[in-house]
Structures are given as C-alpha cells and as structure tokens.
Amino acid sequence: KEYGDSGVVVLAVGQKPGEVFLLRADMDALPLQEETGLPFASKNEGCMHACGHDTHAAMLLGAAKLLKLHEEEIEGTVKLLFQPGEEILEGAKGMIDAGVLEDPHVDAAMMIHAISGVPTPEGMMGVFRAGAAYASADWFQIRIQGVGGHGAVPESTRNPLGAMCTIYEGIHEIMAEHRAPSDNCVMTIGEMYGGDTGNIIPDSAYMRGTIRTFSEEVRANLKEDLVNMVEHIGKAKRVTATVEFQNACPIVQVDASVHESLMQSMKELFGEEKVFLVEEPASCSEDFSYIAAEVPAAIGWYFIGDSRNGYTYGGHHPKVNFDDTYLYLGAAAYAKAGIDWLKRNR
C-alpha cells in the first residue's frame, strides 16, 4: 500500500495471530552530485542515495522475501515501511499522519542504519542501549532588521552586522556559561550573511543554525535562552532581531524491552563476537524519533564499510560507498528481529 507522496508499506502476515512489529527503512535521496563512479551511480543530476539509504531499502526488500519464505514462523504481522523524507526530518511524521501506525495497529518497531567510513570491521552490528539514542534537532533562523546606508556615515545607520556578530558570540556564551558539560548539547551556526558590497551598510542580516540535545528540558531551556539573548541584543544595538524555529525533530528514545529482544536476536544471527552495545548516543538526528515516540522501538547500526579497507567516506559524502556483499545479513537481521519479537510477545 502507498502512503503519502511516495511511502510504501508491505505486510507480512503470519499463519498465527499476534502483535504487529514495524521494520523501517528510509529511502530518500540527498541533494548531492554523486562521485562514486559505481556502475549503479545516480543518473539524476544533484541527487544521490547517500547515507546508506539505498542499502536500507535493499535490505528491507530482502527481508520481505525472507519473511514470505518463512510465513509459518511469523506469529502475528510484520509491517515493512519504506519511508521517504528522512533527510528533511519530516518523512516519518508524514507517514504517521497518513496512518502508517494503524490498520493494523503497530505494537513495536525497529530500524537499521548502515555505517561506512569508520575503522570497524564489516559485518559488525551495534545495538543502541535503552534511553536517548539520537539527538533532537531544532533548526532556527535569526533575522536582523536595521537601517542601511553609506559606510562613510555610519551614525545615520543601524548596522545589523554588528548585532549579528554579537549574537554569534552570545551563542558561544550561552553554551559556555549557561549549560553544564553534562547537559551534552550543541548550538551551532552554519550560515551567516548580510550585505553585498564593502562600502554600504546593509538593511538586514540573516543567520541560520541548529540546536541538538538529549534532554527535552535542556532543549526547551536552550530555545528560551536563544530567543531572550537575540531580542536583548537587538534592543541594545537599536535593531529588530527575531528567532524563528523550523523543522523540529525530537530525541530518539530506545525502549529497554525492544532493545533486549533486538540484542538477543542479533547475537543469535551474527554471533556474540560480532554484536556490541552502542553506549553513547549519536549527536546527529533521525526522524525515526516520531515513530519511537508513539511505540516502543530499538535501533541497530550495521557496519559495512571499514575505512581501513578503502571505505574512506562517511554517509553524506558524494563518494560514500558500502560493501554490498554484506547486505544479505542486513536483510536477515531485519527479518529475524521481526519474527523473534513477535514470538517473545505473544
């Protein structure tokens, strides 16, 4: 069944009644010009299935085939979700709004993310510990409106660039003096601009950045601190400065029970020596958080690109590549996770 603009859901229904377990794979492209030189490289300009999304979709397709072959072992229903829009952190929410967690109602979920470009042997599976796994993400933009004019008469202007620089330093002050090191959060600016010539003070300036945290309390406090700081600097500099938040994505929380089931299944499939606990949360963000906020969920990191074996680049690089000889095990991991959880939760 199609969901939303391009999402697809497949049901693997067992011969015995039971719960419903969701397997999720993201499948959207990134706005990158692919430079891998691979025979299956993207032919569309400025579009690339980077960050492992093509491997996720391939593994979930493989899992669908395995589940069909082993229908007699499914004690309930496995729902397979091919999800678009993860990179804009809106796809999972769109699928939920379209009803993906209902008809039939989903009781638990898991996802696997392929990892390349790190010195970890291919075929290793990391399972996130219970608790926060991925950071929240809050995009923000700061608009500063002043009064422009000629650089020879700055007294007749209200320079937005001075306010922009002070705000930038203020963000570092918030992080250094308002937050404890144990808060484990970041607030960074990645875009700043204003003006287009050296002798004219512009009317306005613009900044854009993100906040990432592992605590909803810290997240709310940082947003409040940012708004207060920007507004006060605006008043002090005689300009209007405002903050607008966009594309919010909550923290991914891993459920202890689903984690235990996934860990046990992966050890049975890969062997004890190939499976390890991911103890530190990732500072990147993942819109699987919307699903994990609705149903108990777990996450695995599947390592299929050892940097010591020539897989040099990480997920968002135009040359990222993965060792596809390991995809069959990823497909088996998806299928086994679903079958086993259903058996353990009859």
PDB file of C-alpha atoms in Angstrom, residues 76-330:
ATOM      1  CA  GLY A  76       1.471 -12.041  14.140  1.00  0.00           C
ATOM      2  CA  THR A  77       2.249  -9.454  11.462  1.00  0.00           C
ATOM      3  CA  VAL A  78       5.444  -7.758  10.328  1.00  0.00           C
ATOM      4  CA  LYS A  79       4.828  -4.360   8.764  1.00  0.00           C
ATOM      5  CA  LEU A  80       7.616  -3.152   6.457  1.00  0.00           C
ATOM      6  CA  LEU A  81       7.836   0.617   5.952  1.00  0.00           C
ATOM      7  CA  PHE A  82       9.809   2.127   3.054  1.00  0.00           C
ATOM      8  CA  GLN A  83       9.899   5.730   4.190  1.00  0.00           C
ATOM      9  CA  PRO A  84      10.735   8.884   2.202  1.00  0.00           C
ATOM     10  CA  GLY A  85      11.786  12.248   3.605  1.00  0.00           C
ATOM     11  CA  GLU A  86      14.136  11.251   6.427  1.00  0.00           C
ATOM     12  CA  GLU A  87      16.775  13.799   5.456  1.00  0.00           C
ATOM     13  CA  ILE A  88      14.360  16.682   5.906  1.00  0.00           C
ATOM     14  CA  LEU A  89      13.268  15.122   9.225  1.00  0.00           C
ATOM     15  CA  GLU A  90       9.621  15.148   8.155  1.00  0.00           C
ATOM     16  CA  GLY A  91       9.028  11.819   6.384  1.00  0.00           C
ATOM     17  CA  ALA A  92       8.225   9.682   9.427  1.00  0.00           C
ATOM     18  CA  LYS A  93       5.793  12.278  10.769  1.00  0.00           C
ATOM     19  CA  GLY A  94       4.089  12.365   7.373  1.00  0.00           C
ATOM     20  CA  MET A  95       3.751   8.587   7.384  1.00  0.00           C
ATOM     21  CA  ILE A  96       2.251   8.643  10.883  1.00  0.00           C
ATOM     22  CA  ASP A  97      -0.198  11.347   9.840  1.00  0.00           C
ATOM     23  CA  ALA A  98      -1.141   9.134   6.877  1.00  0.00           C
ATOM     24  CA  GLY A  99      -1.956   6.279   9.291  1.00  0.00           C
ATOM     25  CA  VAL A 100       1.094   4.024   8.993  1.00  0.00           C
ATOM     26  CA  LEU A 101       0.928   3.001  12.669  1.00  0.00           C
ATOM     27  CA  GLU A 102      -2.660   1.811  12.301  1.00  0.00           C
ATOM     28  CA  ASP A 103      -4.608  -0.719  10.197  1.00  0.00           C
ATOM     29  CA  PRO A 104      -3.180  -2.865  11.678  1.00  0.00           C
ATOM     30  CA  HIS A 105      -2.041  -1.056  14.831  1.00  0.00           C
ATOM     31  CA  VAL A 106       1.739  -1.243  15.371  1.00  0.00           C
ATOM     32  CA  ASP A 107       2.933  -2.505  18.780  1.00  0.00           C
ATOM     33  CA  ALA A 108       6.703  -2.002  18.427  1.00  0.00           C
ATOM     34  CA  ALA A 109       9.296  -1.002  15.815  1.00  0.00           C
ATOM     35  CA  MET A 110      12.958  -1.073  14.846  1.00  0.00           C
ATOM     36  CA  MET A 111      15.325   0.392  12.246  1.00  0.00           C
ATOM     37  CA  ILE A 112      18.792  -0.397  10.974  1.00  0.00           C
ATOM     38  CA  HIS A 113      21.264   2.201   9.736  1.00  0.00           C
ATOM     39  CA  ALA A 114      24.238   1.211   7.567  1.00  0.00           C
ATOM     40  CA  ILE A 115      27.550   2.768   8.609  1.00  0.00           C
ATOM     41  CA  SER A 116      30.654   3.334   6.455  1.00  0.00           C
ATOM     42  CA  GLY A 117      33.867   5.319   6.747  1.00  0.00           C
ATOM     43  CA  VAL A 118      34.859   4.230  10.266  1.00  0.00           C
ATOM     44  CA  PRO A 119      37.515   1.700  11.400  1.00  0.00           C
ATOM     45  CA  THR A 120      35.044  -1.026  12.365  1.00  0.00           C
ATOM     46  CA  PRO A 121      35.123  -4.432  10.629  1.00  0.00           C
ATOM     47  CA  GLU A 122      32.410  -5.162   8.096  1.00  0.00           C
ATOM     48  CA  GLY A 123      29.606  -7.347   9.377  1.00  0.00           C
ATOM     49  CA  MET A 124      29.508  -5.893  12.901  1.00  0.00           C
ATOM     50  CA  MET A 125      26.172  -4.921  14.439  1.00  0.00           C
ATOM     51  CA  GLY A 126      25.862  -2.268  17.127  1.00  0.00           C
ATOM     52  CA  VAL A 127      22.628  -2.138  19.130  1.00  0.00           C
ATOM     53  CA  PHE A 128      21.802   1.108  20.904  1.00  0.00           C
ATOM     54  CA  ARG A 129      21.325   0.948  24.657  1.00  0.00           C
ATOM     55  CA  ALA A 130      17.965   1.885  26.151  1.00  0.00           C
ATOM     56  CA  GLY A 131      17.398   5.606  26.527  1.00  0.00           C
ATOM     57  CA  ALA A 132      18.329   8.508  24.267  1.00  0.00           C
ATOM     58  CA  ALA A 133      19.926   7.263  21.031  1.00  0.00           C
ATOM     59  CA  TYR A 134      19.833  10.226  18.631  1.00  0.00           C
ATOM     60  CA  ALA A 135      19.728  13.929  19.468  1.00  0.00           C
ATOM     61  CA  SER A 136      16.797  16.206  18.891  1.00  0.00           C
ATOM     62  CA  ALA A 137      17.203  18.763  16.095  1.00  0.00           C
ATOM     63  CA  ASP A 138      15.789  22.269  16.026  1.00  0.00           C
ATOM     64  CA  TRP A 139      16.657  24.424  13.027  1.00  0.00           C
ATOM     65  CA  PHE A 140      16.462  28.130  13.698  1.00  0.00           C
ATOM     66  CA  GLN A 141      16.883  31.282  11.684  1.00  0.00           C
ATOM     67  CA  ILE A 142      17.655  34.726  13.075  1.00  0.00           C
ATOM     68  CA  ARG A 143      16.591  37.776  11.121  1.00  0.00           C
ATOM     69  CA  ILE A 144      18.080  41.176  11.980  1.00  0.00           C
ATOM     70  CA  GLN A 145      16.465  44.288  10.548  1.00  0.00           C
ATOM     71  CA  GLY A 146      18.342  47.551  10.785  1.00  0.00           C
ATOM     72  CA  VAL A 147      18.730  50.703   8.709  1.00  0.00           C
ATOM     73  CA  GLY A 148      21.299  50.667   5.940  1.00  0.00           C
ATOM     74  CA  GLY A 149      23.330  53.477   4.495  1.00  0.00           C
ATOM     75  CA  HIS A 150      26.721  54.577   3.228  1.00  0.00           C
ATOM     76  CA  GLY A 151      29.787  53.400   5.085  1.00  0.00           C
ATOM     77  CA  ALA A 152      31.060  56.968   5.259  1.00  0.00           C
ATOM     78  CA  VAL A 153      28.211  57.965   7.597  1.00  0.00           C
ATOM     79  CA  PRO A 154      27.640  55.004   9.949  1.00  0.00           C
ATOM     80  CA  GLU A 155      25.996  57.265  12.526  1.00  0.00           C
ATOM     81  CA  SER A 156      22.993  57.556  10.230  1.00  0.00           C
ATOM     82  CA  THR A 157      22.508  53.777  10.113  1.00  0.00           C
ATOM     83  CA  ARG A 158      21.530  50.965  12.439  1.00  0.00           C
ATOM     84  CA  ASN A 159      24.029  48.321  11.448  1.00  0.00           C
ATOM     85  CA  PRO A 160      22.638  44.751  11.513  1.00  0.00           C
ATOM     86  CA  LEU A 161      26.102  43.274  11.014  1.00  0.00           C
ATOM     87  CA  GLY A 162      27.287  44.407  14.437  1.00  0.00           C
ATOM     88  CA  ALA A 163      24.246  42.782  16.020  1.00  0.00           C
ATOM     89  CA  MET A 164      24.875  39.599  14.036  1.00  0.00           C
ATOM     90  CA  CYS A 165      28.456  39.355  15.316  1.00  0.00           C
ATOM     91  CA  THR A 166      27.363  39.974  18.908  1.00  0.00           C
ATOM     92  CA  ILE A 167      24.642  37.331  18.616  1.00  0.00           C
ATOM     93  CA  TYR A 168      27.188  34.854  17.283  1.00  0.00           C
ATOM     94  CA  GLU A 169      29.412  35.458  20.306  1.00  0.00           C
ATOM     95  CA  GLY A 170      26.344  35.315  22.551  1.00  0.00           C
ATOM     96  CA  ILE A 171      25.567  31.800  21.361  1.00  0.00           C
ATOM     97  CA  HIS A 172      29.028  30.674  22.469  1.00  0.00           C
ATOM     98  CA  GLU A 173      28.474  32.402  25.814  1.00  0.00           C
ATOM     99  CA  ILE A 174      25.171  30.544  26.311  1.00  0.00           C
ATOM    100  CA  MET A 175      26.891  27.222  25.705  1.00  0.00           C
ATOM    101  CA  ALA A 176      29.925  28.062  27.877  1.00  0.00           C
ATOM    102  CA  GLU A 177      28.220  29.717  30.841  1.00  0.00           C
ATOM    103  CA  HIS A 178      24.543  28.683  30.875  1.00  0.00           C
ATOM    104  CA  ARG A 179      24.937  24.946  30.287  1.00  0.00           C
ATOM    105  CA  ALA A 180      26.716  22.304  32.330  1.00  0.00           C
ATOM    106  CA  PRO A 181      29.123  19.960  30.482  1.00  0.00           C
ATOM    107  CA  SER A 182      26.852  17.083  31.500  1.00  0.00           C
ATOM    108  CA  ASP A 183      23.960  18.628  29.529  1.00  0.00           C
ATOM    109  CA  ASN A 184      25.529  17.122  26.381  1.00  0.00           C
ATOM    110  CA  CYS A 185      24.127  19.611  23.853  1.00  0.00           C
ATOM    111  CA  VAL A 186      25.268  21.811  20.973  1.00  0.00           C
ATOM    112  CA  MET A 187      24.044  25.032  19.382  1.00  0.00           C
ATOM    113  CA  THR A 188      25.868  25.964  16.205  1.00  0.00           C
ATOM    114  CA  ILE A 189      25.613  28.492  13.388  1.00  0.00           C
ATOM    115  CA  GLY A 190      26.250  27.263   9.843  1.00  0.00           C
ATOM    116  CA  GLU A 191      25.046  30.203   7.769  1.00  0.00           C
ATOM    117  CA  MET A 192      25.552  33.971   8.128  1.00  0.00           C
ATOM    118  CA  TYR A 193      25.188  36.688   5.568  1.00  0.00           C
ATOM    119  CA  GLY A 194      24.424  40.344   5.135  1.00  0.00           C
ATOM    120  CA  GLY A 195      25.400  42.998   2.616  1.00  0.00           C
ATOM    121  CA  ASP A 196      26.832  42.687  -0.863  1.00  0.00           C
ATOM    122  CA  THR A 197      29.447  45.439  -1.155  1.00  0.00           C
ATOM    123  CA  GLY A 198      32.199  46.810   1.060  1.00  0.00           C
ATOM    124  CA  ASN A 199      31.139  50.459   1.370  1.00  0.00           C
ATOM    125  CA  ILE A 200      27.423  50.050   2.071  1.00  0.00           C
ATOM    126  CA  ILE A 201      25.948  49.068   5.425  1.00  0.00           C
ATOM    127  CA  PRO A 202      23.026  46.711   4.669  1.00  0.00           C
ATOM    128  CA  ASP A 203      19.473  46.980   5.918  1.00  0.00           C
ATOM    129  CA  SER A 204      19.338  43.403   7.167  1.00  0.00           C
ATOM    130  CA  ALA A 205      21.344  40.302   8.110  1.00  0.00           C
ATOM    131  CA  TYR A 206      20.488  36.640   8.466  1.00  0.00           C
ATOM    132  CA  MET A 207      21.808  33.673  10.460  1.00  0.00           C
ATOM    133  CA  ARG A 208      20.831  30.014  10.471  1.00  0.00           C
ATOM    134  CA  GLY A 209      21.823  27.147  12.750  1.00  0.00           C
ATOM    135  CA  THR A 210      20.716  24.143  14.807  1.00  0.00           C
ATOM    136  CA  ILE A 211      20.233  23.081  18.417  1.00  0.00           C
ATOM    137  CA  ARG A 212      20.783  19.419  19.330  1.00  0.00           C
ATOM    138  CA  THR A 213      20.164  17.903  22.757  1.00  0.00           C
ATOM    139  CA  PHE A 214      19.404  14.632  24.538  1.00  0.00           C
ATOM    140  CA  SER A 215      17.009  16.165  27.073  1.00  0.00           C
ATOM    141  CA  GLU A 216      13.664  17.819  26.430  1.00  0.00           C
ATOM    142  CA  GLU A 217      14.267  20.117  29.410  1.00  0.00           C
ATOM    143  CA  VAL A 218      17.651  21.244  28.079  1.00  0.00           C
ATOM    144  CA  ARG A 219      16.130  21.623  24.630  1.00  0.00           C
ATOM    145  CA  ALA A 220      13.397  23.948  25.902  1.00  0.00           C
ATOM    146  CA  ASN A 221      15.859  25.961  28.009  1.00  0.00           C
ATOM    147  CA  LEU A 222      18.253  26.485  25.118  1.00  0.00           C
ATOM    148  CA  LYS A 223      15.496  27.718  22.844  1.00  0.00           C
ATOM    149  CA  GLU A 224      14.316  30.138  25.523  1.00  0.00           C
ATOM    150  CA  ASP A 225      17.881  31.383  26.166  1.00  0.00           C
ATOM    151  CA  LEU A 226      18.438  31.945  22.453  1.00  0.00           C
ATOM    152  CA  VAL A 227      15.248  33.961  21.993  1.00  0.00           C
ATOM    153  CA  ASN A 228      15.948  36.123  25.051  1.00  0.00           C
ATOM    154  CA  MET A 229      19.542  36.769  24.051  1.00  0.00           C
ATOM    155  CA  VAL A 230      18.705  37.683  20.454  1.00  0.00           C
ATOM    156  CA  GLU A 231      15.906  40.051  21.437  1.00  0.00           C
ATOM    157  CA  HIS A 232      18.023  41.840  24.071  1.00  0.00           C
ATOM    158  CA  ILE A 233      20.987  42.268  21.729  1.00  0.00           C
ATOM    159  CA  GLY A 234      18.623  43.634  19.116  1.00  0.00           C
ATOM    160  CA  LYS A 235      17.384  46.282  21.541  1.00  0.00           C
ATOM    161  CA  ALA A 236      20.914  47.160  22.656  1.00  0.00           C
ATOM    162  CA  LYS A 237      22.037  47.558  19.032  1.00  0.00           C
ATOM    163  CA  ARG A 238      18.902  49.515  18.008  1.00  0.00           C
ATOM    164  CA  VAL A 239      17.805  46.882  15.503  1.00  0.00           C
ATOM    165  CA  THR A 240      14.962  44.350  15.399  1.00  0.00           C
ATOM    166  CA  ALA A 241      16.215  40.795  15.903  1.00  0.00           C
ATOM    167  CA  THR A 242      13.888  37.767  15.890  1.00  0.00           C
ATOM    168  CA  VAL A 243      14.247  33.977  16.059  1.00  0.00           C
ATOM    169  CA  GLU A 244      12.108  31.505  14.127  1.00  0.00           C
ATOM    170  CA  PHE A 245      12.317  27.745  14.759  1.00  0.00           C
ATOM    171  CA  GLN A 246      11.806  25.257  11.907  1.00  0.00           C
ATOM    172  CA  ASN A 247      11.962  21.518  11.168  1.00  0.00           C
ATOM    173  CA  ALA A 248      11.957  20.312  14.762  1.00  0.00           C
ATOM    174  CA  CYS A 249      12.730  16.659  15.377  1.00  0.00           C
ATOM    175  CA  PRO A 250      12.504  15.058  18.854  1.00  0.00           C
ATOM    176  CA  ILE A 251      15.018  12.829  20.604  1.00  0.00           C
ATOM    177  CA  VAL A 252      15.010   9.152  19.631  1.00  0.00           C
ATOM    178  CA  GLN A 253      14.259   7.102  22.743  1.00  0.00           C
ATOM    179  CA  VAL A 254      15.084   3.373  22.703  1.00  0.00           C
ATOM    180  CA  ASP A 255      12.790   1.099  24.703  1.00  0.00           C
ATOM    181  CA  ALA A 256      14.506  -1.335  27.078  1.00  0.00           C
ATOM    182  CA  SER A 257      12.342  -4.341  26.201  1.00  0.00           C
ATOM    183  CA  VAL A 258      12.620  -3.970  22.417  1.00  0.00           C
ATOM    184  CA  HIS A 259      16.351  -3.319  22.830  1.00  0.00           C
ATOM    185  CA  GLU A 260      16.778  -6.589  24.729  1.00  0.00           C
ATOM    186  CA  SER A 261      14.896  -8.521  22.065  1.00  0.00           C
ATOM    187  CA  LEU A 262      16.944  -6.974  19.260  1.00  0.00           C
ATOM    188  CA  MET A 263      20.235  -7.581  21.076  1.00  0.00           C
ATOM    189  CA  GLN A 264      19.397 -11.245  21.662  1.00  0.00           C
ATOM    190  CA  SER A 265      18.311 -11.772  18.052  1.00  0.00           C
ATOM    191  CA  MET A 266      21.416 -10.124  16.621  1.00  0.00           C
ATOM    192  CA  LYS A 267      23.726 -12.213  18.804  1.00  0.00           C
ATOM    193  CA  GLU A 268      21.967 -15.366  17.603  1.00  0.00           C
ATOM    194  CA  LEU A 269      22.304 -14.269  13.960  1.00  0.00           C
ATOM    195  CA  PHE A 270      25.786 -12.717  13.876  1.00  0.00           C
ATOM    196  CA  GLY A 271      27.437 -14.449  16.828  1.00  0.00           C
ATOM    197  CA  GLU A 272      28.362 -12.902  20.179  1.00  0.00           C
ATOM    198  CA  GLU A 273      31.679 -11.555  18.898  1.00  0.00           C
ATOM    199  CA  LYS A 274      30.034  -9.574  16.083  1.00  0.00           C
ATOM    200  CA  VAL A 275      27.481  -7.688  18.194  1.00  0.00           C
ATOM    201  CA  PHE A 276      28.173  -4.876  20.652  1.00  0.00           C
ATOM    202  CA  LEU A 277      26.288  -2.330  22.722  1.00  0.00           C
ATOM    203  CA  VAL A 278      26.293   1.261  21.428  1.00  0.00           C
ATOM    204  CA  GLU A 279      26.558   3.106  24.732  1.00  0.00           C
ATOM    205  CA  GLU A 280      26.991   6.707  23.589  1.00  0.00           C
ATOM    206  CA  PRO A 281      24.081   8.467  21.858  1.00  0.00           C
ATOM    207  CA  ALA A 282      24.636   9.967  18.397  1.00  0.00           C
ATOM    208  CA  SER A 283      24.667  13.766  18.122  1.00  0.00           C
ATOM    209  CA  CYS A 284      23.049  13.564  14.693  1.00  0.00           C
ATOM    210  CA  SER A 285      19.256  13.387  14.378  1.00  0.00           C
ATOM    211  CA  GLU A 286      16.830  10.859  12.932  1.00  0.00           C
ATOM    212  CA  ASP A 287      13.115  11.251  12.233  1.00  0.00           C
ATOM    213  CA  PHE A 288      12.522   7.682  13.398  1.00  0.00           C
ATOM    214  CA  SER A 289      12.101   9.616  16.645  1.00  0.00           C
ATOM    215  CA  TYR A 290       8.467  10.271  15.695  1.00  0.00           C
ATOM    216  CA  ILE A 291       7.795   6.524  15.476  1.00  0.00           C
ATOM    217  CA  ALA A 292       9.723   5.819  18.689  1.00  0.00           C
ATOM    218  CA  ALA A 293       7.611   8.448  20.454  1.00  0.00           C
ATOM    219  CA  GLU A 294       4.449   6.507  19.556  1.00  0.00           C
ATOM    220  CA  VAL A 295       5.513   2.871  20.042  1.00  0.00           C
ATOM    221  CA  PRO A 296       8.403   1.072  21.822  1.00  0.00           C
ATOM    222  CA  ALA A 297      11.380   0.946  19.455  1.00  0.00           C
ATOM    223  CA  ALA A 298      15.011  -0.088  19.013  1.00  0.00           C
ATOM    224  CA  ILE A 299      17.880   0.778  16.647  1.00  0.00           C
ATOM    225  CA  GLY A 300      20.807  -1.127  15.148  1.00  0.00           C
ATOM    226  CA  TRP A 301      23.914   0.251  13.427  1.00  0.00           C
ATOM    227  CA  TYR A 302      25.184  -2.154  10.765  1.00  0.00           C
ATOM    228  CA  PHE A 303      28.838  -1.599   9.872  1.00  0.00           C
ATOM    229  CA  ILE A 304      29.517  -2.405   6.201  1.00  0.00           C
ATOM    230  CA  GLY A 305      32.334  -0.048   5.219  1.00  0.00           C
ATOM    231  CA  ASP A 306      35.619  -0.354   7.151  1.00  0.00           C
ATOM    232  CA  SER A 307      37.756   2.741   6.498  1.00  0.00           C
ATOM    233  CA  ARG A 308      40.864   0.527   6.673  1.00  0.00           C
ATOM    234  CA  ASN A 309      39.546  -1.406   3.658  1.00  0.00           C
ATOM    235  CA  GLY A 310      39.150   1.587   1.378  1.00  0.00           C
ATOM    236  CA  TYR A 311      35.689   2.702   2.511  1.00  0.00           C
ATOM    237  CA  THR A 312      37.019   6.117   3.384  1.00  0.00           C
ATOM    238  CA  TYR A 313      33.970   8.339   3.276  1.00  0.00           C
ATOM    239  CA  GLY A 314      31.037   8.850   5.630  1.00  0.00           C
ATOM    240  CA  GLY A 315      27.328   8.953   4.936  1.00  0.00           C
ATOM    241  CA  HIS A 316      26.866  12.427   3.453  1.00  0.00           C
ATOM    242  CA  HIS A 317      29.965  12.436   1.236  1.00  0.00           C
ATOM    243  CA  PRO A 318      29.485  12.260  -2.573  1.00  0.00           C
ATOM    244  CA  LYS A 319      31.954   9.337  -2.663  1.00  0.00           C
ATOM    245  CA  VAL A 320      30.450   7.262   0.142  1.00  0.00           C
ATOM    246  CA  ASN A 321      30.245   3.556  -0.615  1.00  0.00           C
ATOM    247  CA  PHE A 322      29.277   0.371   1.219  1.00  0.00           C
ATOM    248  CA  ASP A 323      30.331  -3.266   0.898  1.00  0.00           C
ATOM    249  CA  ASP A 324      27.187  -4.752  -0.610  1.00  0.00           C
ATOM    250  CA  THR A 325      28.375  -8.314  -0.067  1.00  0.00           C
ATOM    251  CA  TYR A 326      27.055  -7.889   3.485  1.00  0.00           C
ATOM    252  CA  LEU A 327      23.544  -6.802   2.533  1.00  0.00           C
ATOM    253  CA  TYR A 328      22.159 -10.337   2.816  1.00  0.00           C
ATOM    254  CA  LEU A 329      22.946 -10.352   6.548  1.00  0.00           C
ATOM    255  CA  GLY A 330      21.242  -6.992   6.951  1.00  0.00           C
TER     256      GLY A 330
END
